[in-house]
PDB file of C-alpha atoms in Angstrom:
ATOM      1  CA  MET S  11     -34.742 -54.673 160.728  1.00 59.00           C
ATOM      2  CA  ALA S  12     -36.805 -51.471 161.015  1.00 67.00           C
ATOM      3  CA  SER S  13     -33.723 -49.218 161.079  1.00 72.00           C
ATOM      4  CA  GLU S  14     -32.244 -51.096 158.115  1.00 79.00           C
ATOM      5  CA  ALA S  15     -35.437 -50.536 156.133  1.00 80.00           C
ATOM      6  CA  ARG S  16     -35.535 -46.830 157.056  1.00 83.00           C
ATOM      7  CA  SER S  17     -31.922 -46.401 155.979  1.00 86.00           C
ATOM      8  CA  ALA S  18     -32.866 -47.839 152.573  1.00 91.00           C
ATOM      9  CA  VAL S  19     -35.358 -44.971 152.001  1.00 96.00           C
ATOM     10  CA  ARG S  20     -34.189 -41.731 150.388  1.00 96.00           C
ATOM     11  CA  ALA S  21     -35.451 -38.915 148.213  1.00 96.00           C
ATOM     12  CA  ALA S  22     -35.720 -39.805 144.535  1.00 97.00           C
ATOM     13  CA  ARG S  23     -33.034 -38.402 142.244  1.00 96.00           C
ATOM     14  CA  ARG S  24     -33.073 -37.647 138.523  1.00 96.00           C
ATOM     15  CA  SER S  25     -30.867 -40.696 138.008  1.00 96.00           C
ATOM     16  CA  ASP S  26     -33.768 -42.806 139.382  1.00 96.00           C
ATOM     17  CA  LEU S  27     -36.295 -41.692 136.753  1.00 96.00           C
ATOM     18  CA  GLN S  28     -36.143 -44.812 134.543  1.00 96.00           C
ATOM     19  CA  ALA S  29     -36.310 -47.252 137.468  1.00 96.00           C
ATOM     20  CA  LEU S  30     -39.022 -45.137 139.105  1.00 96.00           C
ATOM     21  CA  ALA S  31     -41.084 -45.218 135.906  1.00 96.00           C
ATOM     22  CA  ASP S  32     -40.688 -49.018 135.805  1.00 96.00           C
ATOM     23  CA  LEU S  33     -41.840 -49.333 139.426  1.00 97.00           C
ATOM     24  CA  ARG S  34     -44.804 -47.010 138.892  1.00 95.00           C
ATOM     25  CA  MET S  35     -45.934 -49.009 135.855  1.00 95.00           C
ATOM     26  CA  ARG S  36     -45.795 -52.198 137.921  1.00 94.00           C
ATOM     27  CA  TYR S  37     -47.796 -50.432 140.643  1.00 91.00           C
ATOM     28  CA  LEU S  38     -50.435 -49.229 138.172  1.00 91.00           C
ATOM     29  CA  GLY S  39     -50.607 -52.713 136.656  1.00 91.00           C
ATOM     30  CA  GLU S  40     -51.194 -54.300 140.077  1.00 88.00           C
ATOM     31  CA  VAL S  41     -53.873 -51.743 140.938  1.00 84.00           C
ATOM     32  CA  ALA S  42     -55.607 -52.372 137.603  1.00 83.00           C
ATOM     33  CA  HIS S  43     -55.412 -56.125 138.201  1.00 83.00           C
ATOM     34  CA  LEU S  44     -56.871 -55.803 141.720  1.00 78.00           C
ATOM     35  CA  GLU S  45     -59.590 -53.375 140.655  1.00 74.00           C
ATOM     36  CA  PRO S  46     -60.468 -53.604 136.936  1.00 73.00           C
ATOM     37  CA  ARG S  47     -62.444 -50.343 137.088  1.00 73.00           C
ATOM     38  CA  LEU S  48     -59.088 -48.624 137.560  1.00 75.00           C
ATOM     39  CA  ARG S  49     -57.840 -49.805 134.197  1.00 81.00           C
ATOM     40  CA  LEU S  50     -54.372 -49.075 132.869  1.00 84.00           C
ATOM     41  CA  MET S  51     -54.508 -46.739 129.886  1.00 88.00           C
ATOM     42  CA  ALA S  52     -52.446 -47.478 126.771  1.00 88.00           C
ATOM     43  CA  ASP S  53     -50.409 -44.283 127.180  1.00 93.00           C
ATOM     44  CA  ALA S  54     -49.712 -44.764 130.905  1.00 92.00           C
ATOM     45  CA  ARG S  55     -45.953 -45.264 130.364  1.00 94.00           C
ATOM     46  CA  THR S  56     -45.646 -42.087 128.308  1.00 95.00           C
ATOM     47  CA  ARG S  57     -47.640 -40.109 130.851  1.00 94.00           C
ATOM     48  CA  THR S  58     -45.600 -41.506 133.746  1.00 95.00           C
ATOM     49  CA  GLU S  59     -42.302 -40.671 132.057  1.00 96.00           C
ATOM     50  CA  ALA S  60     -43.536 -37.121 131.410  1.00 96.00           C
ATOM     51  CA  ALA S  61     -44.946 -36.637 134.923  1.00 96.00           C
ATOM     52  CA  LEU S  62     -42.016 -37.849 137.025  1.00 96.00           C
ATOM     53  CA  PRO S  63     -39.563 -35.018 136.170  1.00 96.00           C
ATOM     54  CA  VAL S  64     -42.360 -32.486 136.753  1.00 96.00           C
ATOM     55  CA  TRP S  65     -43.218 -34.067 140.100  1.00 95.00           C
ATOM     56  CA  MET S  66     -39.569 -33.852 141.154  1.00 95.00           C
ATOM     57  CA  GLY S  67     -39.726 -30.097 140.634  1.00 93.00           C
ATOM     58  CA  GLN S  68     -43.007 -29.523 142.472  1.00 94.00           C
ATOM     59  CA  GLU S  69     -42.569 -27.770 145.796  1.00 92.00           C
ATOM     60  CA  GLY S  70     -45.212 -29.792 147.665  1.00 94.00           C
ATOM     61  CA  ARG S  71     -44.367 -33.185 146.133  1.00 97.00           C
ATOM     62  CA  ILE S  72     -42.375 -35.826 147.993  1.00 97.00           C
ATOM     63  CA  LEU S  73     -40.977 -38.698 145.932  1.00 97.00           C
ATOM     64  CA  LEU S  74     -39.161 -41.336 147.919  1.00 97.00           C
ATOM     65  CA  VAL S  75     -37.479 -44.543 146.833  1.00 97.00           C
ATOM     66  CA  ALA S  76     -36.490 -47.661 148.740  1.00 96.00           C
ATOM     67  CA  GLU S  77     -33.236 -49.253 147.689  1.00 94.00           C
ATOM     68  CA  ARG S  78     -32.513 -52.948 147.810  1.00 86.00           C
ATOM     69  CA  ALA S  79     -29.749 -53.933 150.172  1.00 75.00           C
ATOM     70  CA  VAL S  80     -26.481 -54.716 148.430  1.00 61.00           C
ATOM     71  CA  PRO S  81     -25.660 -58.366 149.192  1.00 58.00           C
ATOM     72  CA  GLU S  82     -22.748 -58.867 151.546  1.00 59.00           C
ATOM     73  CA  GLY S  83     -19.525 -59.279 149.621  1.00 53.00           C
ATOM     74  CA  ALA S  84     -20.941 -57.558 146.524  1.00 50.00           C
ATOM     75  CA  GLU S  85     -19.346 -54.377 145.315  1.00 52.00           C
ATOM     76  CA  ALA S  86     -21.422 -51.302 146.129  1.00 51.00           C
ATOM     77  CA  ASP S  87     -21.243 -48.752 143.312  1.00 53.00           C
ATOM     78  CA  GLY S  88     -23.602 -46.253 144.948  1.00 55.00           C
ATOM     79  CA  SER S  89     -26.559 -47.217 142.773  1.00 58.00           C
ATOM     80  CA  ALA S  90     -28.475 -49.963 144.535  1.00 73.00           C
ATOM     81  CA  PRO S  91     -31.475 -51.180 142.540  1.00 90.00           C
ATOM     82  CA  LEU S  92     -34.823 -49.762 143.611  1.00 95.00           C
ATOM     83  CA  ALA S  93     -37.291 -51.961 145.476  1.00 96.00           C
ATOM     84  CA  GLY S  94     -40.143 -49.470 145.820  1.00 96.00           C
ATOM     85  CA  PHE S  95     -41.354 -45.904 145.945  1.00 97.00           C
ATOM     86  CA  ALA S  96     -43.747 -43.519 147.654  1.00 96.00           C
ATOM     87  CA  ASN S  97     -45.445 -40.496 146.136  1.00 96.00           C
ATOM     88  CA  ALA S  98     -46.849 -37.907 148.548  1.00 96.00           C
ATOM     89  CA  LEU S  99     -48.154 -34.359 148.297  1.00 96.00           C
ATOM     90  CA  PHE S 100     -48.421 -31.470 150.740  1.00 96.00           C
ATOM     91  CA  LYS S 101     -51.180 -29.004 149.886  1.00 91.00           C
ATOM     92  CA  THR S 102     -53.420 -26.370 151.378  1.00 89.00           C
ATOM     93  CA  VAL S 103     -57.094 -26.973 150.782  1.00 85.00           C
ATOM     94  CA  PRO S 104     -59.827 -24.531 151.665  1.00 81.00           C
ATOM     95  CA  PRO S 105     -62.576 -26.340 153.553  1.00 66.00           C
ATOM     96  CA  LEU S 106     -65.725 -24.434 154.435  1.00 69.00           C
ATOM     97  CA  LEU S 107     -64.374 -22.116 157.132  1.00 67.00           C
ATOM     98  CA  ALA S 108     -60.572 -22.221 157.206  1.00 73.00           C
ATOM     99  CA  LYS S 109     -57.631 -23.369 155.150  1.00 81.00           C
ATOM    100  CA  GLN S 110     -56.256 -26.748 156.098  1.00 86.00           C
ATOM    101  CA  HIS S 111     -52.750 -28.080 155.464  1.00 90.00           C
ATOM    102  CA  VAL S 112     -53.118 -31.629 154.155  1.00 89.00           C
ATOM    103  CA  GLY S 113     -50.457 -34.251 153.607  1.00 91.00           C
ATOM    104  CA  GLU S 114     -51.551 -36.998 151.255  1.00 91.00           C
ATOM    105  CA  ILE S 115     -49.762 -40.255 150.588  1.00 92.00           C
ATOM    106  CA  ILE S 116     -50.851 -40.933 147.029  1.00 92.00           C
ATOM    107  CA  GLU S 117     -48.960 -44.097 146.096  1.00 92.00           C
ATOM    108  CA  VAL S 118     -46.763 -46.627 147.886  1.00 93.00           C
ATOM    109  CA  TYR S 119     -45.383 -49.641 146.068  1.00 93.00           C
ATOM    110  CA  ILE S 120     -42.878 -52.374 146.894  1.00 94.00           C
ATOM    111  CA  SER S 121     -41.754 -54.936 144.318  1.00 95.00           C
ATOM    112  CA  PRO S 122     -43.183 -58.380 145.113  1.00 94.00           C
ATOM    113  CA  ASP S 123     -39.714 -59.858 145.672  1.00 93.00           C
ATOM    114  CA  ALA S 124     -38.906 -57.163 148.277  1.00 94.00           C
ATOM    115  CA  ARG S 125     -42.123 -57.368 150.298  1.00 91.00           C
ATOM    116  CA  GLY S 126     -42.042 -58.403 153.941  1.00 91.00           C
ATOM    117  CA  LEU S 127     -38.741 -56.592 154.635  1.00 92.00           C
ATOM    118  CA  GLY S 128     -40.295 -53.508 156.229  1.00 92.00           C
ATOM    119  CA  LEU S 129     -39.687 -51.255 153.228  1.00 94.00           C
ATOM    120  CA  GLY S 130     -43.368 -50.317 152.788  1.00 92.00           C
ATOM    121  CA  LYS S 131     -43.618 -49.312 156.440  1.00 92.00           C
ATOM    122  CA  ALA S 132     -40.380 -47.367 156.140  1.00 95.00           C
ATOM    123  CA  LEU S 133     -41.677 -45.497 153.071  1.00 95.00           C
ATOM    124  CA  VAL S 134     -44.955 -44.647 154.836  1.00 93.00           C
ATOM    125  CA  ASP S 135     -43.083 -43.535 157.982  1.00 94.00           C
ATOM    126  CA  VAL S 136     -40.602 -41.323 156.112  1.00 96.00           C
ATOM    127  CA  ALA S 137     -43.345 -39.824 153.893  1.00 96.00           C
ATOM    128  CA  THR S 138     -45.497 -39.142 156.968  1.00 93.00           C
ATOM    129  CA  GLU S 139     -42.604 -37.443 158.779  1.00 95.00           C
ATOM    130  CA  ALA S 140     -41.814 -35.325 155.695  1.00 96.00           C
ATOM    131  CA  LEU S 141     -45.447 -34.224 155.383  1.00 95.00           C
ATOM    132  CA  ILE S 142     -45.643 -33.331 159.079  1.00 93.00           C
ATOM    133  CA  GLY S 143     -42.337 -31.475 158.717  1.00 95.00           C
ATOM    134  CA  ARG S 144     -43.870 -29.351 155.977  1.00 95.00           C
ATOM    135  CA  GLY S 145     -46.769 -28.415 158.248  1.00 93.00           C
ATOM    136  CA  ALA S 146     -49.467 -30.997 157.523  1.00 91.00           C
ATOM    137  CA  GLU S 147     -52.300 -30.829 160.026  1.00 89.00           C
ATOM    138  CA  VAL S 148     -54.153 -33.785 158.510  1.00 87.00           C
ATOM    139  CA  LEU S 149     -52.757 -36.877 156.791  1.00 88.00           C
ATOM    140  CA  ARG S 150     -54.700 -38.740 154.118  1.00 87.00           C
ATOM    141  CA  SER S 151     -54.279 -41.633 151.751  1.00 87.00           C
ATOM    142  CA  THR S 152     -56.553 -43.173 149.173  1.00 79.00           C
ATOM    143  CA  VAL S 153     -56.359 -46.935 148.729  1.00 74.00           C
ATOM    144  CA  PRO S 154     -58.496 -49.076 146.405  1.00 66.00           C
ATOM    145  CA  VAL S 155     -60.841 -51.266 148.461  1.00 64.00           C
ATOM    146  CA  THR S 156     -59.290 -54.399 146.969  1.00 63.00           C
ATOM    147  CA  ALA S 157     -55.742 -53.408 148.003  1.00 67.00           C
ATOM    148  CA  GLU S 158     -55.852 -55.116 151.396  1.00 73.00           C
ATOM    149  CA  ALA S 159     -52.076 -55.029 151.950  1.00 74.00           C
ATOM    150  CA  GLY S 160     -52.017 -51.272 151.353  1.00 74.00           C
ATOM    151  CA  GLN S 161     -54.917 -50.747 153.717  1.00 76.00           C
ATOM    152  CA  ALA S 162     -53.252 -52.853 156.403  1.00 77.00           C
ATOM    153  CA  GLN S 163     -49.999 -50.895 156.027  1.00 77.00           C
ATOM    154  CA  LEU S 164     -51.779 -47.589 156.523  1.00 79.00           C
ATOM    155  CA  ASP S 165     -53.930 -48.965 159.366  1.00 80.00           C
ATOM    156  CA  ALA S 166     -50.714 -49.959 161.151  1.00 81.00           C
ATOM    157  CA  ALA S 167     -49.401 -46.403 160.680  1.00 80.00           C
ATOM    158  CA  GLY S 168     -52.487 -44.993 162.422  1.00 82.00           C
ATOM    159  CA  TYR S 169     -54.599 -44.013 159.413  1.00 77.00           C
ATOM    160  CA  MET S 170     -58.330 -44.629 159.834  1.00 78.00           C
ATOM    161  CA  PRO S 171     -61.186 -44.497 157.312  1.00 76.00           C
ATOM    162  CA  LEU S 172     -62.862 -41.111 157.130  1.00 72.00           C
ATOM    163  CA  GLU S 173     -65.378 -41.697 154.380  1.00 69.00           C
ATOM    164  CA  TYR S 174     -66.248 -44.238 151.744  1.00 65.00           C
ATOM    165  CA  LEU S 175     -66.514 -43.279 148.119  1.00 64.00           C
ATOM    166  CA  LEU S 176     -69.365 -45.184 146.529  1.00 62.00           C
ATOM    167  CA  GLU S 177     -69.395 -45.519 142.781  1.00 59.00           C
ATOM    168  CA  ARG S 178     -72.007 -46.519 140.254  1.00 55.00           C
ATOM    169  CA  ARG S 179     -70.742 -47.203 136.763  1.00 59.00           C
ATOM    170  CA  LEU S 180     -73.081 -45.919 134.076  1.00 61.00           C
ATOM    171  CA  ASP S 181     -71.421 -47.929 131.312  1.00 60.00           C
ATOM    172  CA  ALA S 182     -71.962 -51.267 133.115  1.00 56.00           C
ATOM    173  CA  ASN S 183     -74.792 -53.567 132.118  1.00 52.00           C
TER     174      ASN S 183
END
């Protein structure tokens, strides 16, 4: 099953933009539901649709999609529906003494009806390999504390907590 899931992962194409925007909106909605402080802004769809083509052109950006398997006996037209995506970024950050090449997995999302098939692991694995291939010396990912499935997926891939970001809302009663 692992090799099947990996073979379903590929780089996003311009023809994926609409489906990718739909998936990202579902991702943002789930994150906002899990952690209300990360609320979904009214213009999120517009911003997502504007950002995706830009991201595709960014040198350090990696956008991957996971395709659903075409059911046996069904006609494959080369455009399998998307089941998920990963958004990653390779960057050089200057810490105190030396520059560091950092690979960051920013977002990973699998549609609820496609979870449990290994696609999330496959997206994380392929994104990690792509970041290492670009020269990442450190891999990072930020996951909301309430996103237990996302944390477990990254734990399984060898990611470990480095620091905790503590927040105090000033607008809360």
